[in-house]
Amino acid sequence: MNGALLAGFLMTAGVLPVSDVIPEAGDFRFQKVRQAAGEKEWPFAAESGMLGCAKVLGGRAVYFVPDEADLSRAFNLDVNLFAMSMVNFGMTDILAPYENPEQLLKRIAPFVTMGQRLCDQEPGTFVTEPEL
């Protein structure tokens, strides 16, 4: 079953709104993030970027987009490191070097939590301050 057919089926069946299956640009919420001076546990190679959140397949999907990248370089953040590695397959220049999976998880977990809180905001919201 292709994506459009599946989305139509789910919407017709009343299981999920179509925007919660396949988000469009206006369904995202964004927050600007920046590495603080002297911060040693910053998980990203870029010094700043945006966190984004959209509901995908009924769940909250969190992304990091480095400032110097276009939106097609959105990097999915997840505390399930295996799932995160599968979704981001081939994207090797977004995360800062880390020594082991535990260190990576410690670094990204706060951003996953903050990003998921973005989904509590109205679609299309852009948060400019570290409010969440």
Short mmCIF file of C-alpha atoms in Angstrom, two decimals:
data_model
loop_
_atom_site.label_atom_id
_atom_site.label_comp_id
_atom_site.label_asym_id
_atom_site.label_seq_id
_atom_site.Cartn_x
_atom_site.Cartn_y
_atom_site.Cartn_z
CA MET A 1 0.00 0.00 0.00
CA ASN A 2 1.57 3.34 -1.00
CA GLY A 3 1.79 6.30 1.42
CA ALA A 4 -1.04 8.36 -0.08
CA LEU A 5 -3.37 5.37 -0.16
CA LEU A 6 -2.47 4.46 3.43
CA ALA A 7 -3.02 8.04 4.61
CA GLY A 8 -6.39 8.17 2.87
CA PHE A 9 -7.38 4.82 4.38
CA LEU A 10 -6.41 5.88 7.90
CA MET A 11 -8.22 9.19 7.55
CA THR A 12 -11.34 7.52 6.15
CA ALA A 13 -11.25 4.86 8.84
CA GLY A 14 -11.12 7.59 11.48
CA VAL A 15 -8.00 6.17 13.10
CA LEU A 16 -5.73 9.24 12.77
CA PRO A 17 -6.00 12.64 11.11
CA VAL A 18 -4.00 12.61 7.88
CA SER A 19 -1.69 15.36 9.22
CA ASP A 20 -0.67 12.98 12.03
CA VAL A 21 0.35 10.34 9.48
CA ILE A 22 2.18 12.42 6.88
CA PRO A 23 2.99 15.92 8.19
CA GLU A 24 3.19 18.91 5.89
CA ALA A 25 5.41 21.97 6.40
CA GLY A 26 2.74 23.80 8.44
CA ASP A 27 2.40 20.86 10.85
CA PHE A 28 5.87 21.39 12.34
CA ARG A 29 6.79 23.42 15.38
CA PHE A 30 10.34 24.82 15.69
CA GLN A 31 12.63 26.17 18.38
CA LYS A 32 16.02 27.82 17.92
CA VAL A 33 18.85 26.15 19.88
CA ARG A 34 22.46 27.24 20.32
CA GLN A 35 25.51 25.85 22.08
CA ALA A 36 26.24 27.78 25.27
CA ALA A 37 29.75 29.14 25.80
CA GLY A 38 31.91 26.40 27.30
CA GLU A 39 29.23 23.72 26.94
CA LYS A 40 31.01 20.37 26.72
CA GLU A 41 28.03 18.03 26.23
CA TRP A 42 26.59 19.74 23.11
CA PRO A 43 25.61 16.79 20.89
CA PHE A 44 25.76 18.48 17.48
CA ALA A 45 28.63 19.33 15.13
CA ALA A 46 26.98 22.68 14.29
CA GLU A 47 26.99 25.40 16.95
CA SER A 48 23.32 26.19 16.39
CA GLY A 49 20.20 25.06 14.62
CA MET A 50 16.54 24.37 15.10
CA LEU A 51 14.66 21.65 16.90
CA GLY A 52 11.49 20.63 15.14
CA CYS A 53 8.59 18.42 16.10
CA ALA A 54 5.68 17.02 14.16
CA LYS A 55 3.25 14.25 14.82
CA VAL A 56 4.08 11.28 12.59
CA LEU A 57 2.06 8.06 12.66
CA GLY A 58 0.44 9.29 15.87
CA GLY A 59 3.75 9.82 17.69
CA ARG A 60 6.01 12.81 18.21
CA ALA A 61 8.98 12.95 15.85
CA VAL A 62 11.83 15.29 16.83
CA TYR A 63 14.39 16.67 14.39
CA PHE A 64 17.52 18.81 14.53
CA VAL A 65 18.33 21.01 11.53
CA PRO A 66 21.77 22.67 11.61
CA ASP A 67 21.71 26.37 10.69
CA GLU A 68 23.94 25.88 7.69
CA ALA A 69 21.81 23.06 6.26
CA ASP A 70 18.61 23.06 4.28
CA LEU A 71 15.50 21.39 5.69
CA SER A 72 16.22 18.23 3.71
CA ARG A 73 19.09 17.67 6.16
CA ALA A 74 16.74 17.27 9.13
CA PHE A 75 18.24 14.73 11.52
CA ASN A 76 15.78 12.62 13.49
CA LEU A 77 16.51 12.51 17.24
CA ASP A 78 15.35 9.55 19.29
CA VAL A 79 16.36 7.89 22.56
CA ASN A 80 16.06 4.59 20.69
CA LEU A 81 19.54 4.75 19.16
CA PHE A 82 18.94 1.83 16.81
CA ALA A 83 15.82 3.44 15.34
CA MET A 84 17.61 6.79 15.13
CA SER A 85 20.50 5.24 13.22
CA MET A 86 18.13 3.58 10.74
CA VAL A 87 16.16 6.76 10.03
CA ASN A 88 19.35 8.82 9.63
CA PHE A 89 21.29 6.23 7.65
CA GLY A 90 24.13 7.91 5.77
CA MET A 91 23.97 11.22 7.66
CA THR A 92 27.34 11.23 9.40
CA ASP A 93 28.14 14.93 9.85
CA ILE A 94 25.34 16.10 12.18
CA LEU A 95 26.43 14.72 15.56
CA ALA A 96 29.59 15.74 17.40
CA PRO A 97 32.02 12.87 18.05
CA TYR A 98 31.13 10.72 21.05
CA GLU A 99 32.94 7.92 22.84
CA ASN A 100 30.11 5.42 23.33
CA PRO A 101 26.31 5.04 23.00
CA GLU A 102 25.76 6.00 26.63
CA GLN A 103 27.50 9.34 26.11
CA LEU A 104 25.45 10.00 22.97
CA LEU A 105 22.21 9.15 24.77
CA LYS A 106 23.12 11.45 27.67
CA ARG A 107 23.77 14.28 25.21
CA ILE A 108 20.68 13.95 23.04
CA ALA A 109 18.03 12.96 25.62
CA PRO A 110 17.39 16.55 26.80
CA PHE A 111 16.91 17.66 23.20
CA VAL A 112 14.47 14.82 22.52
CA THR A 113 12.47 15.85 25.59
CA MET A 114 12.54 19.53 24.65
CA GLY A 115 11.60 18.69 21.06
CA GLN A 116 8.67 16.53 22.16
CA ARG A 117 7.37 19.45 24.24
CA LEU A 118 7.28 21.46 21.03
CA CYS A 119 4.47 19.18 19.83
CA ASP A 120 2.30 20.59 22.64
CA GLN A 121 2.40 23.93 20.80
CA GLU A 122 0.14 24.84 17.90
CA PRO A 123 1.32 23.65 14.47
CA GLY A 124 3.39 26.35 12.79
CA THR A 125 4.75 27.74 16.09
CA PHE A 126 8.31 29.10 16.11
CA VAL A 127 9.80 29.47 19.62
CA THR A 128 12.73 31.89 19.64
CA GLU A 129 13.77 31.68 23.27
CA PRO A 130 14.76 28.62 25.33
CA GLU A 131 11.24 28.47 26.81
CA LEU A 132 10.71 24.74 26.64
#
